[in-house]
Short mmCIF file of C-alpha atoms and ligand atoms in Angstrom, two decimals:
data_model
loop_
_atom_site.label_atom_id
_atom_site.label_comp_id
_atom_site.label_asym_id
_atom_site.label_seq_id
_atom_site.Cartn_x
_atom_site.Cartn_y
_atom_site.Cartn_z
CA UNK I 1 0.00 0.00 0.00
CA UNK I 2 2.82 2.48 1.11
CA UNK I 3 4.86 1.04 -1.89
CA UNK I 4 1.85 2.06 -4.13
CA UNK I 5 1.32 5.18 -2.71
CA UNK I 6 4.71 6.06 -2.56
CA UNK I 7 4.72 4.69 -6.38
CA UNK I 8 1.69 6.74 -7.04
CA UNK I 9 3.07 10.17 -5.44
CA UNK I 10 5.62 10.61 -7.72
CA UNK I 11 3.63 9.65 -10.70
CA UNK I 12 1.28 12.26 -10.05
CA UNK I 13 3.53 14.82 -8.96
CA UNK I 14 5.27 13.81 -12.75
CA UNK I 15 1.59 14.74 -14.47
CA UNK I 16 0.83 17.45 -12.39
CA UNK I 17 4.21 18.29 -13.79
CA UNK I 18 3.62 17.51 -17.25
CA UNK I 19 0.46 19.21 -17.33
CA UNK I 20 1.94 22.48 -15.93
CA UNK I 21 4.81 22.56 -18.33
CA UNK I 22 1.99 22.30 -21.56
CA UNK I 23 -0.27 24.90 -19.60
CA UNK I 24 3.16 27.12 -19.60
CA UNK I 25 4.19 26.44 -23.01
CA UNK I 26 0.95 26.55 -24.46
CA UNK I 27 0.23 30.10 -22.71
CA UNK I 28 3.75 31.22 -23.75
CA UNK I 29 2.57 30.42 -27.11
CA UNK I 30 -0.20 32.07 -26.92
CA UNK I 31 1.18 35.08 -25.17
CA UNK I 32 3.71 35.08 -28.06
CA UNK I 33 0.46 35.21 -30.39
CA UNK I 34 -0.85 37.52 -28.92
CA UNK I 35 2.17 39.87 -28.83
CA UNK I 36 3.31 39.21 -32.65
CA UNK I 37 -1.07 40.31 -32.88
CA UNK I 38 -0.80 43.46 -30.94
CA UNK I 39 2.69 44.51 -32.99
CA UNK I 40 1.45 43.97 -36.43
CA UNK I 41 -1.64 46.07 -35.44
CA UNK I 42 0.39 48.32 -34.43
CA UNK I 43 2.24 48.84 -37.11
CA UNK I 44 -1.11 48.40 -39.38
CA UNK I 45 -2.64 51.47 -37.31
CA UNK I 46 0.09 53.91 -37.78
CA UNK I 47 -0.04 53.17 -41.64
CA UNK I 48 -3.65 53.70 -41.92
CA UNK I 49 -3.03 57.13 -40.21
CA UNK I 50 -0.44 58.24 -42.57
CA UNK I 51 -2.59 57.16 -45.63
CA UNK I 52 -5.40 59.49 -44.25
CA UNK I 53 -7.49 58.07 -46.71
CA UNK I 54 -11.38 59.00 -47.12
CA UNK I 55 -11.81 54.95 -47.83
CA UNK I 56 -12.98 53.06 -44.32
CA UNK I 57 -9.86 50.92 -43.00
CA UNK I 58 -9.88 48.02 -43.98
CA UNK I 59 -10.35 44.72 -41.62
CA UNK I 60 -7.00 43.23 -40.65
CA UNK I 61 -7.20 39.36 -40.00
CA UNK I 62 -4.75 37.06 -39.09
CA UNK I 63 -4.55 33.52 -41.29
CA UNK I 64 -4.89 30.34 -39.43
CA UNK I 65 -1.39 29.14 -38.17
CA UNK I 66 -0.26 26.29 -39.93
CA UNK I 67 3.02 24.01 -39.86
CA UNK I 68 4.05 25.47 -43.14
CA UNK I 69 2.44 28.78 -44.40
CA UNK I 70 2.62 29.66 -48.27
CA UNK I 71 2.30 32.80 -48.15
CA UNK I 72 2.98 36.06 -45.90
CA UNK I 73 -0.09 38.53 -46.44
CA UNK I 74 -2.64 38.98 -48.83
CA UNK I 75 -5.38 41.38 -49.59
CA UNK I 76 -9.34 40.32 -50.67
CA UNK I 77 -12.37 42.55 -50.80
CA UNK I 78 -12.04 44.62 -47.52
CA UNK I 79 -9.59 42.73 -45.92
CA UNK I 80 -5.82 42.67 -45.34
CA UNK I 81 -4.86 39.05 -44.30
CA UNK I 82 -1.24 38.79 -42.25
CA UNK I 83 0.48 35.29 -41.36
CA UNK I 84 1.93 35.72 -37.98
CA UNK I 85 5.17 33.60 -39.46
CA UNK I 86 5.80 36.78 -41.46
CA UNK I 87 6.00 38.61 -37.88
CA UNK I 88 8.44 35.88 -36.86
CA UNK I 89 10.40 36.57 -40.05
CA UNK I 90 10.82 39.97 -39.55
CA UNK I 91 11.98 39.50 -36.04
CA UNK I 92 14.70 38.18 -38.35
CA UNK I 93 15.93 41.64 -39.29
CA UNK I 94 16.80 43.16 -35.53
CA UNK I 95 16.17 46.22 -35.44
CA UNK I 96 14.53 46.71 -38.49
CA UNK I 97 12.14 44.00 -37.52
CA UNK I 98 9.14 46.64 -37.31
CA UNK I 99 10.59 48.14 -40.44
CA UNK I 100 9.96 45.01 -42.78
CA UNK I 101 6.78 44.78 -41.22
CA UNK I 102 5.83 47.97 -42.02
CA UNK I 103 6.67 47.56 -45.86
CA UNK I 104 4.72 44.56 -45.80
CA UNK I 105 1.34 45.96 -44.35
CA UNK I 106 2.07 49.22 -45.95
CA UNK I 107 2.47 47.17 -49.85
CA UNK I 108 -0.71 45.35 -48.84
CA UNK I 109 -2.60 48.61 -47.84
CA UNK I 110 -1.71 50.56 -51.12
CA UNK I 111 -3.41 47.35 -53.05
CA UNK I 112 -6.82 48.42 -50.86
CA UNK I 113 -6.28 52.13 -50.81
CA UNK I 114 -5.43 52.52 -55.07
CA UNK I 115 -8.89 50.03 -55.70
CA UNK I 116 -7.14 47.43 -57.12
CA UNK I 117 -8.88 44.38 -57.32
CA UNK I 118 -7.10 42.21 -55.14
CA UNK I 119 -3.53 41.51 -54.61
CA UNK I 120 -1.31 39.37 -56.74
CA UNK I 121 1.55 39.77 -54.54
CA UNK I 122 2.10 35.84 -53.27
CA UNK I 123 -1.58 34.92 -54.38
CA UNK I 124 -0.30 31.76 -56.65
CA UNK I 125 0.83 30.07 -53.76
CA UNK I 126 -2.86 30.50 -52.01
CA UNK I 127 -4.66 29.69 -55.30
CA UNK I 128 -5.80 26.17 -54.71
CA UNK I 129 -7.03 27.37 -51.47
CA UNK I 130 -10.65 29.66 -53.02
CA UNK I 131 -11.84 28.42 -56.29
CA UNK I 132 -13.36 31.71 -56.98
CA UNK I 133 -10.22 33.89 -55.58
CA UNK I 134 -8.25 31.63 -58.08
CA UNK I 135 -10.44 32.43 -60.90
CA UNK I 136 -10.55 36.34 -59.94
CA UNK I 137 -6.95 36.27 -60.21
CA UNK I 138 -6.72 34.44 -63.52
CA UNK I 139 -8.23 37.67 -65.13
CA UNK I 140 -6.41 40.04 -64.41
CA UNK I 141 -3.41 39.54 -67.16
CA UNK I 142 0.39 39.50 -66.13
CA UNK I 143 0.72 43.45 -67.24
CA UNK I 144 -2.06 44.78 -65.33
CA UNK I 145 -0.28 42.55 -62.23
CA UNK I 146 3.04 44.21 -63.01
CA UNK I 147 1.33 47.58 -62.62
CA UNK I 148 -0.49 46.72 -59.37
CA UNK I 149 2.39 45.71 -57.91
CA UNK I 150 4.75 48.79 -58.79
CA UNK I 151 2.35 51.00 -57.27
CA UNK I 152 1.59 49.19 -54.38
CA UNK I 153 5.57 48.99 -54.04
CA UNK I 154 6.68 52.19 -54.64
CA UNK I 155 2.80 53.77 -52.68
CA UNK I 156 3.45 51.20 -50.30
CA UNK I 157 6.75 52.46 -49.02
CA UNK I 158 6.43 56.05 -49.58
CA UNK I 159 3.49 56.18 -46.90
CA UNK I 160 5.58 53.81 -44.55
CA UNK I 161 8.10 56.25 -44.75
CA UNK I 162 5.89 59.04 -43.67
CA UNK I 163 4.16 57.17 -41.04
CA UNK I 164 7.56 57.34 -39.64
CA UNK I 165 9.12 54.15 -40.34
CA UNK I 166 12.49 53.39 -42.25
CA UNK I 167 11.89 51.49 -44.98
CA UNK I 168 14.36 52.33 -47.60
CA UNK I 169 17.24 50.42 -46.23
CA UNK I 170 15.63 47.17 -45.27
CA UNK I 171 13.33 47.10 -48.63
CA UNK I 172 15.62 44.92 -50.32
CA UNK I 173 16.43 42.10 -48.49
CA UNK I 174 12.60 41.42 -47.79
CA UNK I 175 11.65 40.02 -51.25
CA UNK I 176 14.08 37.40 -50.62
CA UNK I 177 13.64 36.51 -47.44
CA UNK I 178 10.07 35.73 -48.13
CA UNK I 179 10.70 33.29 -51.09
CA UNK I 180 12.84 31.83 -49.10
CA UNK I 181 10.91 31.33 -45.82
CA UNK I 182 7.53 30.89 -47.78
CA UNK I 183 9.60 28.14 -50.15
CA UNK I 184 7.61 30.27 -53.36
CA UNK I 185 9.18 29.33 -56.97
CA UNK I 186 10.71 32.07 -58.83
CA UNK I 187 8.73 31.26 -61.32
CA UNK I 188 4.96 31.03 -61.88
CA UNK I 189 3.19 31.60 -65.07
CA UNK I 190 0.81 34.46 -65.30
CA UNK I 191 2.06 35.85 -62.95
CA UNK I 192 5.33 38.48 -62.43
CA UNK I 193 8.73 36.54 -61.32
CA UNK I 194 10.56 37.07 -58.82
CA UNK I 195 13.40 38.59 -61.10
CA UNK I 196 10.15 41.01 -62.16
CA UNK I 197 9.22 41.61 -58.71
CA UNK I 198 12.68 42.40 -57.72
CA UNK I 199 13.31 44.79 -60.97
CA UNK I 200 9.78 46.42 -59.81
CA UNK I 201 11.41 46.72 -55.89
CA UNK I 202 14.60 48.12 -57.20
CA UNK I 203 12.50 50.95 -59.57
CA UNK I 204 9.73 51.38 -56.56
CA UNK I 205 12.83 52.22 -53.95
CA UNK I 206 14.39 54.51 -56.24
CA UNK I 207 11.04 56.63 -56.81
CA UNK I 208 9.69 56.64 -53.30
CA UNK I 209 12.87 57.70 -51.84
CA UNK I 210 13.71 60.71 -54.10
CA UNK I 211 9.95 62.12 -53.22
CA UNK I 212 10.76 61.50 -49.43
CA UNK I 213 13.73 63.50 -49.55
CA UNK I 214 11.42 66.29 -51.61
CA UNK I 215 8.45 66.06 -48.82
CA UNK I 216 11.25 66.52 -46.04
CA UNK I 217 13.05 69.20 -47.70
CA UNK I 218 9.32 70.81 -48.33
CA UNK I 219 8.92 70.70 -44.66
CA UNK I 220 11.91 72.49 -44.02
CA UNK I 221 11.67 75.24 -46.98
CA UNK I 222 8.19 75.78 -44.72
CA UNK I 223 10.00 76.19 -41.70
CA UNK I 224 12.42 78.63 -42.66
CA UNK I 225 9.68 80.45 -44.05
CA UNK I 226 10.72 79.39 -47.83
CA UNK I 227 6.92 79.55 -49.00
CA UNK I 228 7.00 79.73 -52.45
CA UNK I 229 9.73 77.06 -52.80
CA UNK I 230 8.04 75.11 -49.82
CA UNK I 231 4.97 75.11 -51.82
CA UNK I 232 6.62 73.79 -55.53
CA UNK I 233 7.73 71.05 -53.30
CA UNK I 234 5.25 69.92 -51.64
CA UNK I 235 2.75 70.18 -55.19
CA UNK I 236 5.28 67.83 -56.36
CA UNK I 237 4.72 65.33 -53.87
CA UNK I 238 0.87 65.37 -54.20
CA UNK I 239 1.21 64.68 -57.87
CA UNK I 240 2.12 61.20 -56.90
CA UNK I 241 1.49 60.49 -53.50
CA UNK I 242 -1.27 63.19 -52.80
CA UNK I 243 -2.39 62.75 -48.80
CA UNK I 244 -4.29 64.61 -46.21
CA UNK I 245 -1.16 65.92 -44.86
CA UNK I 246 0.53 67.01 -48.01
CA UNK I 247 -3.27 69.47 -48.78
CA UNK I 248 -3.17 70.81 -45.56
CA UNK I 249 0.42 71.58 -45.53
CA UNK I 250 0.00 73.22 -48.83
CA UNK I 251 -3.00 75.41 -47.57
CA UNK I 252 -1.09 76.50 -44.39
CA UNK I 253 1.87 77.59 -46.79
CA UNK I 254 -1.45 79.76 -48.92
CA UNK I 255 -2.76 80.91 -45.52
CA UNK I 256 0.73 82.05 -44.06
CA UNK I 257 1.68 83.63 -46.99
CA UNK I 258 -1.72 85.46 -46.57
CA UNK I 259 -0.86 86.41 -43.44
CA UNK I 260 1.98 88.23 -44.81
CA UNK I 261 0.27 90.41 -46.16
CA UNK I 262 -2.52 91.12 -43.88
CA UNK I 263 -2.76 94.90 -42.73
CA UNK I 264 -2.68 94.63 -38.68
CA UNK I 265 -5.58 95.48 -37.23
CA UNK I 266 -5.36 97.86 -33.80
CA UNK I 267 -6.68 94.56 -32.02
CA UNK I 268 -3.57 92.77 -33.12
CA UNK I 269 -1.60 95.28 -32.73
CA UNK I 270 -2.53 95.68 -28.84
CA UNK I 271 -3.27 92.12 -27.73
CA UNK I 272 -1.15 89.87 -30.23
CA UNK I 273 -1.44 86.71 -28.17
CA UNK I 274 -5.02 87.06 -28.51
CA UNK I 275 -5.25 87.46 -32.11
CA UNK I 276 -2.52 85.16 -33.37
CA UNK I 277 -4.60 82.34 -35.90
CA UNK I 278 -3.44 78.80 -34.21
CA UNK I 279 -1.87 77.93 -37.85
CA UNK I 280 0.57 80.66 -37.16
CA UNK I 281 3.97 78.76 -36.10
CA UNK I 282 5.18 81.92 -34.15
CA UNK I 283 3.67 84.88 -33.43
CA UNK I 284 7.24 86.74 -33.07
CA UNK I 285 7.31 87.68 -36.38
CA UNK I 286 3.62 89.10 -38.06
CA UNK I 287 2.03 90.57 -34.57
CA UNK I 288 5.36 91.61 -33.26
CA UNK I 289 4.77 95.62 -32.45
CA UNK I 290 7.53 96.78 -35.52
CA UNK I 291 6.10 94.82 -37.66
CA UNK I 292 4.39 97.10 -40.36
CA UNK I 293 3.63 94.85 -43.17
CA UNK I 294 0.91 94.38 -45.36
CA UNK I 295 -1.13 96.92 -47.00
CA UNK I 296 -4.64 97.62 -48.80
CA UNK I 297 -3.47 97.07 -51.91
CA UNK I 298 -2.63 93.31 -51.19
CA UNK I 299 -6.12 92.72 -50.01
CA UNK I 300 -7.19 90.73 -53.75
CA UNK I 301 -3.70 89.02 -53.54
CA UNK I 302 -4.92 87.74 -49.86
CA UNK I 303 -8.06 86.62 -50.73
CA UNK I 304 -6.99 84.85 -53.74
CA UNK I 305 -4.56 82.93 -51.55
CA UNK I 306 -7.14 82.51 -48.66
CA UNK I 307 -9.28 80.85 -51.09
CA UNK I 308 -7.06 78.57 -52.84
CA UNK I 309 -5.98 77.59 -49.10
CA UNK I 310 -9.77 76.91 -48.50
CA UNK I 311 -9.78 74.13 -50.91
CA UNK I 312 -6.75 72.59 -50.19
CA UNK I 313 -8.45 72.32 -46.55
CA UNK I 314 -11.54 70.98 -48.20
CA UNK I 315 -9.65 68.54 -49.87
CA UNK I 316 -7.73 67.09 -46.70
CA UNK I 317 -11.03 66.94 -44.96
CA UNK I 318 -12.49 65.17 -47.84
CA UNK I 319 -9.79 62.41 -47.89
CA UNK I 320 -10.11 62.07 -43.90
CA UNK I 321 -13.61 63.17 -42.44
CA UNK I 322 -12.22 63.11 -39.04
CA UNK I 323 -8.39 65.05 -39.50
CA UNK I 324 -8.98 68.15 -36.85
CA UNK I 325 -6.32 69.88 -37.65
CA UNK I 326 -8.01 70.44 -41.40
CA UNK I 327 -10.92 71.54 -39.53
CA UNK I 328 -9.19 74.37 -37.50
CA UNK I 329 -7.24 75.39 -40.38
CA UNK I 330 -10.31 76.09 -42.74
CA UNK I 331 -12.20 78.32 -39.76
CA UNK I 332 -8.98 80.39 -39.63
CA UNK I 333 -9.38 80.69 -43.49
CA UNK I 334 -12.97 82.04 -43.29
CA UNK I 335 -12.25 84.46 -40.51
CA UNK I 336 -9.46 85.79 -42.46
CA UNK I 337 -12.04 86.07 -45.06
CA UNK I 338 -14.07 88.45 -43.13
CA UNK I 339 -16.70 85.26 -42.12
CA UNK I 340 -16.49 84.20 -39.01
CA UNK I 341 -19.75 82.47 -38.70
CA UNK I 342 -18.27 79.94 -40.99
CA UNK I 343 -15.31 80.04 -38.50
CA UNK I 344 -17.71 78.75 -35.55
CA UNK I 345 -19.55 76.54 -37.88
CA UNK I 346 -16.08 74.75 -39.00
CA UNK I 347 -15.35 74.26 -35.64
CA UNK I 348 -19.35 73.32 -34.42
CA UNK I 349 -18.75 70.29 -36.91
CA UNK I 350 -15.97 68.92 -34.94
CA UNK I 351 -16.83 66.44 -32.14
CA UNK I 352 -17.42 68.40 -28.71
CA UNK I 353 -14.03 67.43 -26.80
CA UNK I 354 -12.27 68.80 -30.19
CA UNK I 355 -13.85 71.82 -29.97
CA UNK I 356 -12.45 72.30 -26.38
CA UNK I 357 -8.75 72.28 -27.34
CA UNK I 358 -6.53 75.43 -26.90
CA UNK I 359 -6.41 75.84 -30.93
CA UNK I 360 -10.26 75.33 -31.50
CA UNK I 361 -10.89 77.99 -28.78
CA UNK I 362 -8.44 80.59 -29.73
CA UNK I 363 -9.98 80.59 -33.33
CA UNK I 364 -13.69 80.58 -31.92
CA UNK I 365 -12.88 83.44 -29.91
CA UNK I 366 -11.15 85.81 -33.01
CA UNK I 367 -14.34 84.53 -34.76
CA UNK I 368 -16.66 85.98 -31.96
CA UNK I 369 -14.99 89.22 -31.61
CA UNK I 370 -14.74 89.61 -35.27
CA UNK I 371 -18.73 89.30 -35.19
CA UNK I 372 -19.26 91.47 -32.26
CA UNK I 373 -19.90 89.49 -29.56
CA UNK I 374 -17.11 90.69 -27.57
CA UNK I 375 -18.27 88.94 -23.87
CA UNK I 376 -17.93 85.35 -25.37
CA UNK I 377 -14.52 85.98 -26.43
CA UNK I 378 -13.31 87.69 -23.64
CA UNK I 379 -14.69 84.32 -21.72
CA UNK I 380 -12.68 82.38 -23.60
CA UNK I 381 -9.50 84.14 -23.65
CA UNK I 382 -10.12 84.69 -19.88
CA UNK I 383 -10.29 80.82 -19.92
CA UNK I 384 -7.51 80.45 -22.11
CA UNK I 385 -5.29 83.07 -19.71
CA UNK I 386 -4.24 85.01 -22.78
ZN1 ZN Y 1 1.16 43.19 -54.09
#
């Protein structure tokens, strides 16, 4: 009996054991899931934000996990479907591991965001897997494929890039480390090779790279205050990646170089923190007391600026219903075009704690005084300490 039990103790203790040690593992698998999940949604989030595109985002899914995947992402009607081995392969890459995600996700995003009809990318090796996918796919002819997949290359990185990722130098190697980890063939009829697809990587690289260095060195021209040359750049970049950021950069540039020529008003000239437009950058320079620019004779000049600036801020809200900045912009534009009720409106459209931010407010209350109703700006700036 004591031989038993002393048989049985261990035994149990050994199960007990067992059965801990798969609990662990199988939790540390899934806690590994679950991290590679929250990392590539991540990553997906902060690319959907720099597309600031007026098309809904698109569902992210993960594929079923399977001893050996055949194929790293794909996208199909509304979807963007990721294979959390492609996480595991850009863990691969160190430090650039979020980087080779991001070119990934942001390749598979341009395919949704440009309307194509589906991705071609690594489709062959999924084809037995959806009759009808497969079929879909056969139609579209190997030219039409080739052009998908440029743009969604050279789209796909240029938005990674301005999400804030750095995707240039890791571009390159990720092509081959996913026919090799995915086992593809480098060749597949109908549909580009994987010489093509390089050639296409190498061209894409090239293109989306020279018009990051332009939308950076826009960004600066606009800090120094280099409007007109800030502006040729940044028109440049919207020609092929146009983006909610790149309009309502280019109708601040309109707006300041409005401002440059606005006659100062006694108002300004007494209480310039009050009256300085929240697009302003500094208010050192225009409400400073010496300044004395601007004069009547500008006045069409302004206006013609002001209004070009108006639809560039149209245009960013149009491609992202929801971008506030856009929003404040546009009711500094109508002020400055002697209407502030469309000021308050611009801002009455936003959601209420939007409207309570230091920007919204300081633009609601030069709207209000501009229409006479001195008491509810003096509330506000009373509010605002300014
Ligand atoms: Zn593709």
């Amino acid at each position: 009996m004591n031989k038993t039990q002393y048989y049985h103790l261990p035994q149990k203790k050994n199960i007990a054991f067992i059965l801990l040690l798969i609990i662990c593992s199988t939790s540390s698998v899934a806690a590994q899931h679950h991290n590679a999940e929250n990392q590539i949604k991540a990553v997906f989030n902060q690319l959907v934000t720099a597309y600031g595109n007026a098309k809904a985002t698109p569902e992210l899914e993960f594929m079923k996990m399977t001893p050996k995947p055949t194929t790293p992402a794909f996208y199909k009607d509304k979807s963007i479907k990721i294979d959390l081995g492609l996480y595991r392969l850009c863990q691969t890459f160190g430090k650039d591991s979020l980087n080779a995600l991001s070119v990934v996700i942001s390749h598979e995003l341009a395919h949704y965001y440009y309307d194509h009809s589906f991705c071609t990318d690594f489709a062959f090796a999924i084809r037995n897997k959806s009759q009808e996918f497969a079929n879909s796919i056969k139609l579209v002819n190997k030219n039409q494929k080739i052009i998908y997949e440029t743009q969604a290359d050279d789209k796909g990185m240029f938005y990674a890039a301005i999400a804030g990722f750095s995707p240039f130098e890791v571009q390159p190697k990720i092509l081959d480390a996913i026919y090799q980890f995915y086992q593809l063939n480098d060749i597949t009829e109908g549909y580009p090779t994987k010489a093509e697809r390089k050639t296409i990587a190498q061209n894409a690289l090239a293109k989306s790279q020279r018009l990051f260095q332009v939308f950076q060195e826009a960004l600066k021209a606009k800090e120094i205050k280099q409007y007109d040359m800030a502006l040729t750049l940044f028109e440049q970049v919207n020609r092929d990646f146009p983006s909610r950021e790149n309009y309502n950069n280019i109708g601040v540039i309109k707006t300041l170089k409005a401002l440059e020529l606005k006659v100062l008003t006694k108002e300004e000239y007494d209480f310039p923190k009050r009256f300085l437009y929240p697009l302003e950058i500094d208010n050192t320079s225009r409400l400073e007391k010496s300044s004395t620019r601007g004069n009547e004779g500008n006045q069409e000049q302004m206006n013609s600026l002001l209004k070009s600036a108006q639809k560039d801020f149209e245009k960013a809200i149009s491609l992202d219903a929801n971008y506030t900045l856009a929003y404040i912009n546009l009711a500094c534009v109508f002020d400055l075009l002697d209407n502030p009720e469309a000021a308050i409106g611009k801002i009455k459209e936003l959601p209420l704690d939007k409207q309570k931010t230091v920007d919204a407010q300081r633009i609601v209350a030069i709207a209000y005084y501009h229409l006479d109703i001195e008491t509810k700006a003096e509330v506000i700036w009373k509010e605002l300490k300014i």
